[in-house]
PDB file of C-alpha atoms in Angstrom:
ATOM      1  CA  UNK A 604      -0.073   0.126  -0.021  1.00 58.00           C
ATOM      2  CA  UNK A 605       2.931   2.441   1.061  1.00 69.00           C
ATOM      3  CA  UNK A 606       4.951   1.469  -2.208  1.00 65.00           C
ATOM      4  CA  UNK A 607       1.810   2.611  -4.451  1.00 70.00           C
ATOM      5  CA  UNK A 608       1.331   6.051  -2.638  1.00 79.00           C
ATOM      6  CA  UNK A 609       5.078   6.594  -3.213  1.00 79.00           C
ATOM      7  CA  UNK A 610       4.661   6.047  -6.684  1.00 76.00           C
ATOM      8  CA  UNK A 611       1.733   8.009  -7.101  1.00 80.00           C
ATOM      9  CA  UNK A 612       3.311  10.966  -5.019  1.00 83.00           C
ATOM     10  CA  UNK A 613       6.309  10.948  -7.566  1.00 78.00           C
ATOM     11  CA  UNK A 614       3.835  10.755 -10.389  1.00 79.00           C
ATOM     12  CA  UNK A 615       1.804  13.900  -9.042  1.00 83.00           C
ATOM     13  CA  UNK A 616       5.086  16.036  -8.641  1.00 83.00           C
ATOM     14  CA  UNK A 617       6.201  14.848 -11.885  1.00 79.00           C
ATOM     15  CA  UNK A 618       3.174  16.070 -13.614  1.00 75.00           C
ATOM     16  CA  UNK A 619       2.789  19.643 -11.677  1.00 77.00           C
ATOM     17  CA  UNK A 620       5.857  22.222 -10.973  1.00 77.00           C
ATOM     18  CA  UNK A 621       5.319  21.719  -7.113  1.00 83.00           C
ATOM     19  CA  UNK A 622       2.766  21.009  -4.990  1.00 86.00           C
ATOM     20  CA  UNK A 623       1.916  21.939  -1.065  1.00 88.00           C
ATOM     21  CA  UNK A 624       1.785  19.354   1.560  1.00 87.00           C
ATOM     22  CA  UNK A 625      -1.961  19.913   1.922  1.00 88.00           C
ATOM     23  CA  UNK A 626      -2.501  19.206  -1.963  1.00 88.00           C
ATOM     24  CA  UNK A 627      -0.542  16.196  -1.697  1.00 89.00           C
ATOM     25  CA  UNK A 628      -2.302  14.888   1.496  1.00 88.00           C
ATOM     26  CA  UNK A 629      -5.387  15.618  -0.290  1.00 88.00           C
ATOM     27  CA  UNK A 630      -4.561  13.799  -3.655  1.00 87.00           C
ATOM     28  CA  UNK A 631      -3.048  10.776  -1.629  1.00 87.00           C
ATOM     29  CA  UNK A 632      -5.806  10.793   1.091  1.00 86.00           C
ATOM     30  CA  UNK A 633      -3.370  10.908   4.090  1.00 89.00           C
ATOM     31  CA  UNK A 634      -2.138  13.412   6.681  1.00 89.00           C
ATOM     32  CA  UNK A 635       0.304  16.085   6.121  1.00 87.00           C
ATOM     33  CA  UNK A 636       2.781  14.418   8.462  1.00 88.00           C
ATOM     34  CA  UNK A 637       2.667  11.584   6.344  1.00 90.00           C
ATOM     35  CA  UNK A 638       3.109  13.122   3.338  1.00 88.00           C
ATOM     36  CA  UNK A 639       6.360  14.540   5.067  1.00 88.00           C
ATOM     37  CA  UNK A 640       7.639  11.004   5.744  1.00 87.00           C
ATOM     38  CA  UNK A 641       6.970   9.829   2.876  1.00 86.00           C
ATOM     39  CA  UNK A 642       8.816  12.864   0.941  1.00 86.00           C
ATOM     40  CA  UNK A 643      11.865  11.845   3.376  1.00 84.00           C
ATOM     41  CA  UNK A 644      11.501   8.145   2.049  1.00 81.00           C
ATOM     42  CA  UNK A 645      11.733   8.939  -1.675  1.00 82.00           C
ATOM     43  CA  UNK A 646      14.713  11.383  -0.630  1.00 81.00           C
ATOM     44  CA  UNK A 647      16.580   8.560   1.150  1.00 75.00           C
ATOM     45  CA  UNK A 648      15.662   6.183  -2.138  1.00 73.00           C
ATOM     46  CA  UNK A 649      17.293   8.523  -4.366  1.00 76.00           C
ATOM     47  CA  UNK A 650      14.513  10.268  -5.784  1.00 79.00           C
ATOM     48  CA  UNK A 651      15.201  13.941  -5.734  1.00 84.00           C
ATOM     49  CA  UNK A 652      12.425  15.377  -3.771  1.00 85.00           C
ATOM     50  CA  UNK A 653      13.017  19.095  -2.500  1.00 82.00           C
ATOM     51  CA  UNK A 654      11.135  20.851   0.158  1.00 83.00           C
ATOM     52  CA  UNK A 655      10.739  24.412   0.016  1.00 80.00           C
ATOM     53  CA  UNK A 656       9.975  26.059   3.364  1.00 74.00           C
ATOM     54  CA  UNK A 657       7.729  28.826   4.588  1.00 65.00           C
ATOM     55  CA  UNK A 658       3.964  29.681   3.913  1.00 64.00           C
ATOM     56  CA  UNK A 659       4.460  29.139   0.453  1.00 61.00           C
ATOM     57  CA  UNK A 660       6.514  26.237   0.169  1.00 69.00           C
ATOM     58  CA  UNK A 661       5.999  22.660  -1.002  1.00 84.00           C
ATOM     59  CA  UNK A 662       7.435  19.957  -2.548  1.00 87.00           C
ATOM     60  CA  UNK A 663       8.983  19.623  -6.153  1.00 84.00           C
ATOM     61  CA  UNK A 664      11.403  17.241  -8.226  1.00 84.00           C
ATOM     62  CA  UNK A 665      14.839  18.848  -8.617  1.00 81.00           C
ATOM     63  CA  UNK A 666      16.605  18.824 -12.062  1.00 71.00           C
ATOM     64  CA  UNK A 667      13.954  17.673 -14.405  1.00 68.00           C
ATOM     65  CA  UNK A 668      13.774  14.154 -12.650  1.00 70.00           C
ATOM     66  CA  UNK A 669      11.313  11.804 -14.510  1.00 66.00           C
ATOM     67  CA  UNK A 670      10.390   8.488 -13.431  1.00 63.00           C
ATOM     68  CA  UNK A 671       9.857   5.541 -15.842  1.00 56.00           C
ATOM     69  CA  UNK A 672       7.366   4.163 -13.650  1.00 51.00           C
ATOM     70  CA  UNK A 673       4.342   5.392 -16.196  1.00 52.00           C
ATOM     71  CA  UNK A 674       3.628   1.985 -18.143  1.00 55.00           C
ATOM     72  CA  UNK A 675      -0.054   1.391 -17.781  1.00 50.00           C
ATOM     73  CA  UNK A 676      -1.432  -1.952 -16.293  1.00 56.00           C
ATOM     74  CA  UNK A 677      -4.104  -3.555 -18.692  1.00 53.00           C
ATOM     75  CA  UNK A 678      -6.951  -2.767 -16.238  1.00 56.00           C
ATOM     76  CA  UNK A 679      -6.022   0.796 -15.933  1.00 52.00           C
ATOM     77  CA  UNK A 680      -5.614   1.231 -19.910  1.00 47.00           C
ATOM     78  CA  UNK A 681      -9.034  -0.326 -20.413  1.00 47.00           C
ATOM     79  CA  UNK A 682     -10.629   2.127 -17.689  1.00 48.00           C
ATOM     80  CA  UNK A 683      -9.005   4.865 -19.389  1.00 45.00           C
ATOM     81  CA  UNK A 684     -11.230   4.432 -22.211  1.00 46.00           C
ATOM     82  CA  UNK A 685     -14.298   5.097 -19.936  1.00 50.00           C
ATOM     83  CA  UNK A 686     -12.789   8.170 -18.291  1.00 52.00           C
ATOM     84  CA  UNK A 687     -15.436  10.569 -19.903  1.00 50.00           C
ATOM     85  CA  UNK A 688     -18.231   8.839 -17.940  1.00 54.00           C
ATOM     86  CA  UNK A 689     -16.770   9.424 -14.183  1.00 55.00           C
ATOM     87  CA  UNK A 690     -20.068   8.310 -12.506  1.00 55.00           C
ATOM     88  CA  UNK A 691     -20.331   5.034 -14.184  1.00 55.00           C
ATOM     89  CA  UNK A 692     -16.789   4.416 -13.319  1.00 55.00           C
ATOM     90  CA  UNK A 693     -17.551   4.848  -9.662  1.00 59.00           C
ATOM     91  CA  UNK A 694     -20.842   2.976  -9.868  1.00 59.00           C
ATOM     92  CA  UNK A 695     -18.812   0.112 -11.500  1.00 57.00           C
ATOM     93  CA  UNK A 696     -15.890   0.161  -8.927  1.00 64.00           C
ATOM     94  CA  UNK A 697     -13.245   1.401 -11.290  1.00 59.00           C
ATOM     95  CA  UNK A 698     -12.732   5.010 -10.207  1.00 61.00           C
ATOM     96  CA  UNK A 699      -9.504   4.221  -8.393  1.00 65.00           C
ATOM     97  CA  UNK A 700      -8.131   2.407 -11.496  1.00 59.00           C
ATOM     98  CA  UNK A 701      -8.926   5.416 -13.885  1.00 59.00           C
ATOM     99  CA  UNK A 702      -7.394   7.804 -11.802  1.00 62.00           C
ATOM    100  CA  UNK A 703      -4.288   6.205 -11.715  1.00 63.00           C
ATOM    101  CA  UNK A 704      -4.159   5.375 -15.494  1.00 57.00           C
ATOM    102  CA  UNK A 705      -4.969   9.398 -15.836  1.00 59.00           C
ATOM    103  CA  UNK A 706      -2.165  10.239 -13.566  1.00 60.00           C
ATOM    104  CA  UNK A 707       0.416   8.055 -15.346  1.00 61.00           C
ATOM    105  CA  UNK A 708      -0.572   9.504 -18.747  1.00 55.00           C
ATOM    106  CA  UNK A 709      -0.396  13.265 -17.504  1.00 56.00           C
ATOM    107  CA  UNK A 710       3.140  12.210 -15.600  1.00 56.00           C
ATOM    108  CA  UNK A 711       4.433  11.121 -19.216  1.00 55.00           C
ATOM    109  CA  UNK A 712       3.266  14.164 -20.926  1.00 50.00           C
ATOM    110  CA  UNK A 713       5.718  16.935 -22.275  1.00 48.00           C
ATOM    111  CA  UNK A 714       5.618  20.008 -19.771  1.00 56.00           C
ATOM    112  CA  UNK A 715       3.654  21.771 -22.364  1.00 50.00           C
ATOM    113  CA  UNK A 716       1.068  19.307 -22.901  1.00 47.00           C
ATOM    114  CA  UNK A 717       0.287  18.787 -19.093  1.00 50.00           C
ATOM    115  CA  UNK A 718      -2.845  20.884 -18.732  1.00 54.00           C
ATOM    116  CA  UNK A 719      -4.373  18.820 -21.803  1.00 50.00           C
ATOM    117  CA  UNK A 720      -6.548  16.783 -19.349  1.00 49.00           C
ATOM    118  CA  UNK A 721      -7.894  19.678 -17.374  1.00 50.00           C
ATOM    119  CA  UNK A 722      -8.464  21.381 -20.555  1.00 47.00           C
ATOM    120  CA  UNK A 723     -10.473  18.973 -22.222  1.00 44.00           C
ATOM    121  CA  UNK A 724     -12.423  18.112 -18.873  1.00 47.00           C
ATOM    122  CA  UNK A 725     -13.534  21.800 -18.637  1.00 49.00           C
ATOM    123  CA  UNK A 726     -14.908  21.634 -22.471  1.00 50.00           C
ATOM    124  CA  UNK A 727     -16.498  18.252 -22.733  1.00 50.00           C
ATOM    125  CA  UNK A 728     -18.613  16.382 -20.123  1.00 52.00           C
ATOM    126  CA  UNK A 729     -21.093  13.383 -20.379  1.00 52.00           C
ATOM    127  CA  UNK A 730     -24.035  13.595 -18.000  1.00 56.00           C
ATOM    128  CA  UNK A 731     -25.608   9.886 -18.304  1.00 60.00           C
ATOM    129  CA  UNK A 732     -28.537   9.830 -16.277  1.00 62.00           C
ATOM    130  CA  UNK A 733     -32.083  11.603 -17.177  1.00 62.00           C
ATOM    131  CA  UNK A 734     -33.427  14.669 -16.033  1.00 63.00           C
ATOM    132  CA  UNK A 735     -35.803  14.813 -12.856  1.00 58.00           C
ATOM    133  CA  UNK A 736     -34.679  11.502 -11.660  1.00 62.00           C
ATOM    134  CA  UNK A 737     -32.101  10.457  -8.877  1.00 63.00           C
ATOM    135  CA  UNK A 738     -29.894   7.890 -10.285  1.00 62.00           C
ATOM    136  CA  UNK A 739     -29.556   4.824  -8.353  1.00 72.00           C
ATOM    137  CA  UNK A 740     -26.677   2.255  -8.374  1.00 77.00           C
ATOM    138  CA  UNK A 741     -27.885  -1.309  -8.420  1.00 85.00           C
ATOM    139  CA  UNK A 742     -26.212  -3.146  -5.428  1.00 87.00           C
ATOM    140  CA  UNK A 743     -24.911  -6.140  -8.018  1.00 91.00           C
ATOM    141  CA  UNK A 744     -23.275  -3.604 -10.500  1.00 88.00           C
ATOM    142  CA  UNK A 745     -19.787  -4.062  -9.009  1.00 88.00           C
ATOM    143  CA  UNK A 746     -19.842  -7.746  -9.292  1.00 91.00           C
ATOM    144  CA  UNK A 747     -21.430  -7.787 -12.581  1.00 92.00           C
ATOM    145  CA  UNK A 748     -18.752  -5.294 -13.703  1.00 88.00           C
ATOM    146  CA  UNK A 749     -15.809  -7.617 -12.402  1.00 88.00           C
ATOM    147  CA  UNK A 750     -17.310 -10.571 -14.116  1.00 92.00           C
ATOM    148  CA  UNK A 751     -17.366  -8.455 -17.564  1.00 90.00           C
ATOM    149  CA  UNK A 752     -13.949  -7.469 -17.126  1.00 85.00           C
ATOM    150  CA  UNK A 753     -12.742 -11.108 -16.424  1.00 89.00           C
ATOM    151  CA  UNK A 754     -14.877 -13.111 -18.819  1.00 92.00           C
ATOM    152  CA  UNK A 755     -16.197 -15.148 -15.790  1.00 95.00           C
ATOM    153  CA  UNK A 756     -19.549 -16.813 -15.472  1.00 96.00           C
ATOM    154  CA  UNK A 757     -21.970 -16.180 -13.061  1.00 96.00           C
ATOM    155  CA  UNK A 758     -25.084 -17.746 -11.256  1.00 96.00           C
ATOM    156  CA  UNK A 759     -27.764 -15.025 -11.206  1.00 95.00           C
ATOM    157  CA  UNK A 760     -31.518 -14.794  -9.904  1.00 94.00           C
ATOM    158  CA  UNK A 761     -33.557 -12.130 -12.276  1.00 92.00           C
ATOM    159  CA  UNK A 762     -37.219 -11.208 -11.672  1.00 89.00           C
ATOM    160  CA  UNK A 763     -39.584 -11.480 -14.703  1.00 81.00           C
ATOM    161  CA  UNK A 764     -42.712 -10.109 -13.670  1.00 71.00           C
ATOM    162  CA  UNK A 765     -44.282 -12.457 -10.891  1.00 77.00           C
ATOM    163  CA  UNK A 766     -41.556 -14.876 -10.775  1.00 86.00           C
ATOM    164  CA  UNK A 767     -37.740 -15.259 -10.551  1.00 89.00           C
ATOM    165  CA  UNK A 768     -35.409 -17.516 -12.746  1.00 91.00           C
ATOM    166  CA  UNK A 769     -31.835 -18.603 -12.221  1.00 94.00           C
ATOM    167  CA  UNK A 770     -29.714 -18.567 -14.983  1.00 93.00           C
ATOM    168  CA  UNK A 771     -25.874 -19.051 -15.763  1.00 95.00           C
ATOM    169  CA  UNK A 772     -24.882 -16.178 -17.356  1.00 96.00           C
ATOM    170  CA  UNK A 773     -21.790 -15.231 -19.391  1.00 96.00           C
ATOM    171  CA  UNK A 774     -21.579 -11.277 -18.844  1.00 94.00           C
ATOM    172  CA  UNK A 775     -20.431  -9.631 -22.215  1.00 93.00           C
ATOM    173  CA  UNK A 776     -21.001  -5.844 -21.514  1.00 89.00           C
ATOM    174  CA  UNK A 777     -22.714  -3.222 -19.542  1.00 86.00           C
ATOM    175  CA  UNK A 778     -24.927  -0.613 -20.944  1.00 85.00           C
ATOM    176  CA  UNK A 779     -25.931   2.630 -19.228  1.00 81.00           C
ATOM    177  CA  UNK A 780     -29.055   3.927 -20.691  1.00 80.00           C
ATOM    178  CA  UNK A 781     -30.548   7.299 -19.173  1.00 73.00           C
ATOM    179  CA  UNK A 782     -29.394   6.356 -15.749  1.00 76.00           C
ATOM    180  CA  UNK A 783     -30.247   2.632 -15.963  1.00 82.00           C
ATOM    181  CA  UNK A 784     -27.814  -0.104 -16.047  1.00 85.00           C
ATOM    182  CA  UNK A 785     -28.302  -3.247 -18.467  1.00 89.00           C
ATOM    183  CA  UNK A 786     -26.391  -6.428 -18.688  1.00 92.00           C
ATOM    184  CA  UNK A 787     -25.696  -7.981 -22.010  1.00 92.00           C
ATOM    185  CA  UNK A 788     -24.881 -11.666 -21.432  1.00 94.00           C
ATOM    186  CA  UNK A 789     -25.082 -14.930 -23.117  1.00 95.00           C
ATOM    187  CA  UNK A 790     -27.142 -17.829 -21.432  1.00 94.00           C
ATOM    188  CA  UNK A 791     -24.665 -20.602 -20.575  1.00 91.00           C
ATOM    189  CA  UNK A 792     -27.291 -23.532 -21.413  1.00 90.00           C
ATOM    190  CA  UNK A 793     -28.643 -22.323 -24.513  1.00 91.00           C
ATOM    191  CA  UNK A 794     -26.025 -19.921 -26.217  1.00 92.00           C
ATOM    192  CA  UNK A 795     -28.430 -17.065 -26.723  1.00 92.00           C
ATOM    193  CA  UNK A 796     -27.715 -13.477 -25.954  1.00 93.00           C
ATOM    194  CA  UNK A 797     -30.066 -11.514 -23.671  1.00 91.00           C
ATOM    195  CA  UNK A 798     -30.298  -8.124 -22.215  1.00 91.00           C
ATOM    196  CA  UNK A 799     -31.175  -7.696 -18.401  1.00 92.00           C
ATOM    197  CA  UNK A 800     -31.861  -4.636 -16.132  1.00 89.00           C
ATOM    198  CA  UNK A 801     -29.325  -4.820 -13.389  1.00 90.00           C
ATOM    199  CA  UNK A 802     -31.952  -3.522 -10.535  1.00 90.00           C
ATOM    200  CA  UNK A 803     -34.149  -6.710 -11.381  1.00 91.00           C
ATOM    201  CA  UNK A 804     -31.212  -9.042 -10.250  1.00 94.00           C
ATOM    202  CA  UNK A 805     -31.836 -10.525  -6.818  1.00 93.00           C
ATOM    203  CA  UNK A 806     -28.622 -12.253  -6.523  1.00 94.00           C
ATOM    204  CA  UNK A 807     -25.513 -12.790  -8.829  1.00 94.00           C
ATOM    205  CA  UNK A 808     -22.425 -14.971  -7.576  1.00 95.00           C
ATOM    206  CA  UNK A 809     -19.209 -15.245  -9.474  1.00 92.00           C
ATOM    207  CA  UNK A 810     -18.610 -18.693 -10.123  1.00 93.00           C
ATOM    208  CA  UNK A 811     -14.946 -18.675 -11.012  1.00 91.00           C
ATOM    209  CA  UNK A 812     -15.781 -20.113 -14.206  1.00 93.00           C
ATOM    210  CA  UNK A 813     -13.853 -18.346 -17.204  1.00 94.00           C
ATOM    211  CA  UNK A 814     -15.835 -18.218 -20.741  1.00 94.00           C
ATOM    212  CA  UNK A 815     -14.520 -17.992 -24.374  1.00 93.00           C
ATOM    213  CA  UNK A 816     -15.918 -14.486 -25.752  1.00 91.00           C
ATOM    214  CA  UNK A 817     -17.439 -14.849 -29.323  1.00 91.00           C
ATOM    215  CA  UNK A 818     -14.850 -12.786 -31.404  1.00 87.00           C
ATOM    216  CA  UNK A 819     -17.718 -11.515 -33.497  1.00 89.00           C
ATOM    217  CA  UNK A 820     -19.794 -10.097 -30.589  1.00 89.00           C
ATOM    218  CA  UNK A 821     -20.477  -6.357 -31.129  1.00 89.00           C
ATOM    219  CA  UNK A 822     -21.687  -4.636 -27.996  1.00 89.00           C
ATOM    220  CA  UNK A 823     -22.984  -1.405 -29.457  1.00 86.00           C
ATOM    221  CA  UNK A 824     -24.248  -3.119 -32.557  1.00 88.00           C
ATOM    222  CA  UNK A 825     -26.176  -5.631 -30.190  1.00 90.00           C
ATOM    223  CA  UNK A 826     -27.442  -2.876 -27.990  1.00 88.00           C
ATOM    224  CA  UNK A 827     -28.795  -0.966 -31.032  1.00 86.00           C
ATOM    225  CA  UNK A 828     -30.619  -4.191 -32.417  1.00 88.00           C
ATOM    226  CA  UNK A 829     -32.035  -4.857 -29.041  1.00 86.00           C
ATOM    227  CA  UNK A 830     -33.355  -1.266 -28.215  1.00 84.00           C
ATOM    228  CA  UNK A 831     -34.991  -1.176 -31.584  1.00 82.00           C
ATOM    229  CA  UNK A 832     -36.446  -4.652 -31.228  1.00 84.00           C
ATOM    230  CA  UNK A 833     -37.709  -3.544 -27.940  1.00 81.00           C
ATOM    231  CA  UNK A 834     -39.152  -0.239 -28.935  1.00 80.00           C
ATOM    232  CA  UNK A 835     -41.188  -1.903 -31.757  1.00 81.00           C
ATOM    233  CA  UNK A 836     -42.270  -4.795 -29.295  1.00 82.00           C
ATOM    234  CA  UNK A 837     -44.028  -2.457 -26.614  1.00 80.00           C
ATOM    235  CA  UNK A 838     -45.969  -0.495 -29.434  1.00 86.00           C
ATOM    236  CA  UNK A 839     -48.936  -2.720 -29.816  1.00 86.00           C
ATOM    237  CA  UNK A 840     -51.721  -0.205 -30.636  1.00 90.00           C
ATOM    238  CA  UNK A 841     -52.327   2.618 -33.111  1.00 94.00           C
ATOM    239  CA  UNK A 842     -53.752   6.210 -33.118  1.00 96.00           C
ATOM    240  CA  UNK A 843     -55.087   8.365 -35.850  1.00 96.00           C
ATOM    241  CA  UNK A 844     -54.164  11.980 -35.429  1.00 95.00           C
ATOM    242  CA  UNK A 845     -54.456  15.486 -37.187  1.00 96.00           C
ATOM    243  CA  UNK A 846     -51.578  17.586 -36.301  1.00 96.00           C
ATOM    244  CA  UNK A 847     -50.955  21.397 -37.301  1.00 96.00           C
ATOM    245  CA  UNK A 848     -47.601  22.113 -38.748  1.00 95.00           C
ATOM    246  CA  UNK A 849     -46.329  23.065 -35.019  1.00 96.00           C
ATOM    247  CA  UNK A 850     -47.782  19.585 -33.915  1.00 95.00           C
ATOM    248  CA  UNK A 851     -45.874  17.770 -36.797  1.00 95.00           C
ATOM    249  CA  UNK A 852     -42.658  19.481 -35.149  1.00 95.00           C
ATOM    250  CA  UNK A 853     -43.062  19.147 -31.591  1.00 95.00           C
ATOM    251  CA  UNK A 854     -44.717  15.155 -31.828  1.00 95.00           C
ATOM    252  CA  UNK A 855     -40.983  13.472 -31.940  1.00 93.00           C
ATOM    253  CA  UNK A 856     -40.539  15.246 -28.708  1.00 92.00           C
ATOM    254  CA  UNK A 857     -43.807  14.092 -27.120  1.00 92.00           C
ATOM    255  CA  UNK A 858     -43.919  10.246 -27.994  1.00 91.00           C
ATOM    256  CA  UNK A 859     -41.588   7.393 -28.632  1.00 87.00           C
ATOM    257  CA  UNK A 860     -39.255   8.563 -31.352  1.00 87.00           C
ATOM    258  CA  UNK A 861     -39.644   5.299 -33.315  1.00 86.00           C
ATOM    259  CA  UNK A 862     -43.409   5.792 -33.382  1.00 90.00           C
ATOM    260  CA  UNK A 863     -43.078   9.435 -34.188  1.00 92.00           C
ATOM    261  CA  UNK A 864     -40.550   8.356 -37.095  1.00 92.00           C
ATOM    262  CA  UNK A 865     -42.757   5.857 -38.674  1.00 92.00           C
ATOM    263  CA  UNK A 866     -45.855   8.176 -38.203  1.00 94.00           C
ATOM    264  CA  UNK A 867     -44.367  11.041 -40.119  1.00 94.00           C
ATOM    265  CA  UNK A 868     -43.054   8.713 -42.730  1.00 93.00           C
ATOM    266  CA  UNK A 869     -46.221   7.585 -43.617  1.00 92.00           C
ATOM    267  CA  UNK A 870     -48.250  11.315 -43.522  1.00 92.00           C
ATOM    268  CA  UNK A 871     -50.337  12.112 -46.142  1.00 87.00           C
ATOM    269  CA  UNK A 872     -50.643  15.711 -47.940  1.00 92.00           C
ATOM    270  CA  UNK A 873     -51.738  18.555 -45.730  1.00 94.00           C
ATOM    271  CA  UNK A 874     -55.452  19.265 -46.052  1.00 94.00           C
ATOM    272  CA  UNK A 875     -57.132  22.605 -46.822  1.00 93.00           C
ATOM    273  CA  UNK A 876     -56.539  24.025 -43.219  1.00 93.00           C
ATOM    274  CA  UNK A 877     -52.656  23.077 -43.417  1.00 95.00           C
ATOM    275  CA  UNK A 878     -53.174  19.981 -41.061  1.00 96.00           C
ATOM    276  CA  UNK A 879     -51.942  16.355 -41.740  1.00 96.00           C
ATOM    277  CA  UNK A 880     -53.151  12.998 -40.730  1.00 96.00           C
ATOM    278  CA  UNK A 881     -51.009  10.710 -39.579  1.00 96.00           C
ATOM    279  CA  UNK A 882     -51.069   6.939 -38.122  1.00 95.00           C
ATOM    280  CA  UNK A 883     -49.160   6.866 -34.744  1.00 95.00           C
ATOM    281  CA  UNK A 884     -47.863   3.413 -33.272  1.00 93.00           C
ATOM    282  CA  UNK A 885     -48.130   3.712 -29.406  1.00 92.00           C
ATOM    283  CA  UNK A 886     -48.003   1.558 -26.331  1.00 88.00           C
ATOM    284  CA  UNK A 887     -51.264   1.754 -25.410  1.00 89.00           C
ATOM    285  CA  UNK A 888     -54.272   4.076 -25.399  1.00 91.00           C
ATOM    286  CA  UNK A 889     -53.273   5.106 -21.614  1.00 91.00           C
ATOM    287  CA  UNK A 890     -49.925   6.217 -22.545  1.00 90.00           C
ATOM    288  CA  UNK A 891     -51.080   7.912 -25.686  1.00 93.00           C
ATOM    289  CA  UNK A 892     -53.229   9.778 -23.425  1.00 95.00           C
ATOM    290  CA  UNK A 893     -50.564  11.148 -21.460  1.00 92.00           C
ATOM    291  CA  UNK A 894     -47.827  11.699 -24.267  1.00 93.00           C
ATOM    292  CA  UNK A 895     -50.524  13.659 -26.588  1.00 95.00           C
ATOM    293  CA  UNK A 896     -51.463  15.811 -23.931  1.00 94.00           C
ATOM    294  CA  UNK A 897     -48.503  17.661 -24.037  1.00 93.00           C
ATOM    295  CA  UNK A 898     -49.336  18.547 -27.749  1.00 95.00           C
ATOM    296  CA  UNK A 899     -52.535  20.624 -26.424  1.00 93.00           C
ATOM    297  CA  UNK A 900     -54.548  22.116 -29.478  1.00 94.00           C
ATOM    298  CA  UNK A 901     -51.726  21.282 -31.757  1.00 96.00           C
ATOM    299  CA  UNK A 902     -53.271  17.761 -32.250  1.00 95.00           C
ATOM    300  CA  UNK A 903     -57.011  16.137 -32.983  1.00 96.00           C
ATOM    301  CA  UNK A 904     -57.520  12.397 -32.112  1.00 96.00           C
ATOM    302  CA  UNK A 905     -59.741  10.772 -34.832  1.00 96.00           C
ATOM    303  CA  UNK A 906     -59.491   7.258 -33.761  1.00 95.00           C
ATOM    304  CA  UNK A 907     -59.706   5.047 -31.666  1.00 95.00           C
ATOM    305  CA  UNK A 908     -63.045   6.598 -30.654  1.00 95.00           C
ATOM    306  CA  UNK A 909     -62.580   6.172 -27.002  1.00 95.00           C
ATOM    307  CA  UNK A 910     -59.530   8.043 -26.908  1.00 95.00           C
ATOM    308  CA  UNK A 911     -61.143  10.898 -28.781  1.00 96.00           C
ATOM    309  CA  UNK A 912     -64.050  11.059 -26.432  1.00 96.00           C
ATOM    310  CA  UNK A 913     -61.458  11.137 -23.537  1.00 95.00           C
ATOM    311  CA  UNK A 914     -59.705  13.882 -25.104  1.00 95.00           C
ATOM    312  CA  UNK A 915     -62.965  15.961 -25.948  1.00 95.00           C
ATOM    313  CA  UNK A 916     -63.967  15.446 -22.255  1.00 95.00           C
ATOM    314  CA  UNK A 917     -60.359  16.713 -21.235  1.00 94.00           C
ATOM    315  CA  UNK A 918     -61.222  19.807 -23.141  1.00 93.00           C
ATOM    316  CA  UNK A 919     -64.498  20.431 -21.940  1.00 93.00           C
ATOM    317  CA  UNK A 920     -63.678  20.355 -18.505  1.00 93.00           C
ATOM    318  CA  UNK A 921     -60.712  22.911 -19.149  1.00 91.00           C
ATOM    319  CA  UNK A 922     -63.135  25.134 -20.982  1.00 90.00           C
ATOM    320  CA  UNK A 923     -65.426  25.132 -17.830  1.00 90.00           C
ATOM    321  CA  UNK A 924     -62.968  25.727 -15.664  1.00 89.00           C
ATOM    322  CA  UNK A 925     -61.792  28.883 -17.307  1.00 87.00           C
ATOM    323  CA  UNK A 926     -65.278  29.996 -18.084  1.00 84.00           C
ATOM    324  CA  UNK A 927     -65.881  29.548 -14.378  1.00 78.00           C
ATOM    325  CA  UNK A 928     -62.590  31.730 -13.576  1.00 69.00           C
ATOM    326  CA  UNK A 929     -63.425  34.462 -15.888  1.00 62.00           C
ATOM    327  CA  UNK A 930     -67.012  34.453 -14.818  1.00 57.00           C
TER     328      UNK A 930
END
């Protein structure tokens, strides 16, 4: 543990002109007294750490000293490619590995380029969770993430509607979609690939059994295909709408994107009032009522009759309420 801390201290000093004891203590998560002892140990080992005394003092490396301890371990190199998603790294238990990788890269850069990581971080940031929801980290995510990295089978229990099933899974990859974590895995017995919501796992135990990954498996392609099939599978009903030009513009923001795309692709020509009739695939009449309410007066439901009657009743109640207020 101390050896790793001493290496990290050298890398920190190599990547910056100088650091105070307080700054080093904060980065290394130790006391300032420990920083002093570590600096003394490095000096005795031949690393030219120089301590500047006084209020503005600190520690620095003398004479342009550079350590060759900048090689990335495999886990660090892999984690570095995920460093644009800091929250996800933390949830998977990889934050420390990625931090070590970034530090090594920074230490290996020329002095004129050492501010590159900070410069990029202040210009690009990925915020994966959706708005207006508190992201929750599934308790079993670190276990499954470790199995993904190690290509190791797990024995998992998964909730499906009102029952729980047990499967031996070969975890291939993790996907973070709008703040929800999914596992893409191959079922060991059948060889079929499935997608699971991680927060629906009741248990996941590492079996210590390595598996051979299919070299042709493409995680982004598999997820894209799964997402489209899932979206199509839930669009089981249809609504016929008349939309104003503003309603056409707002439709993709109010309903499922796949449904909106199919509706707009099959839209007819505008009528005399400039309105367009479309057939919109929807999950259910209940979901359609919730989504299409956002379009307000820019949409008119033509069918099914029950949904049209429901919107007509909504409009009548709203009109009565406004008349009551105005009167």
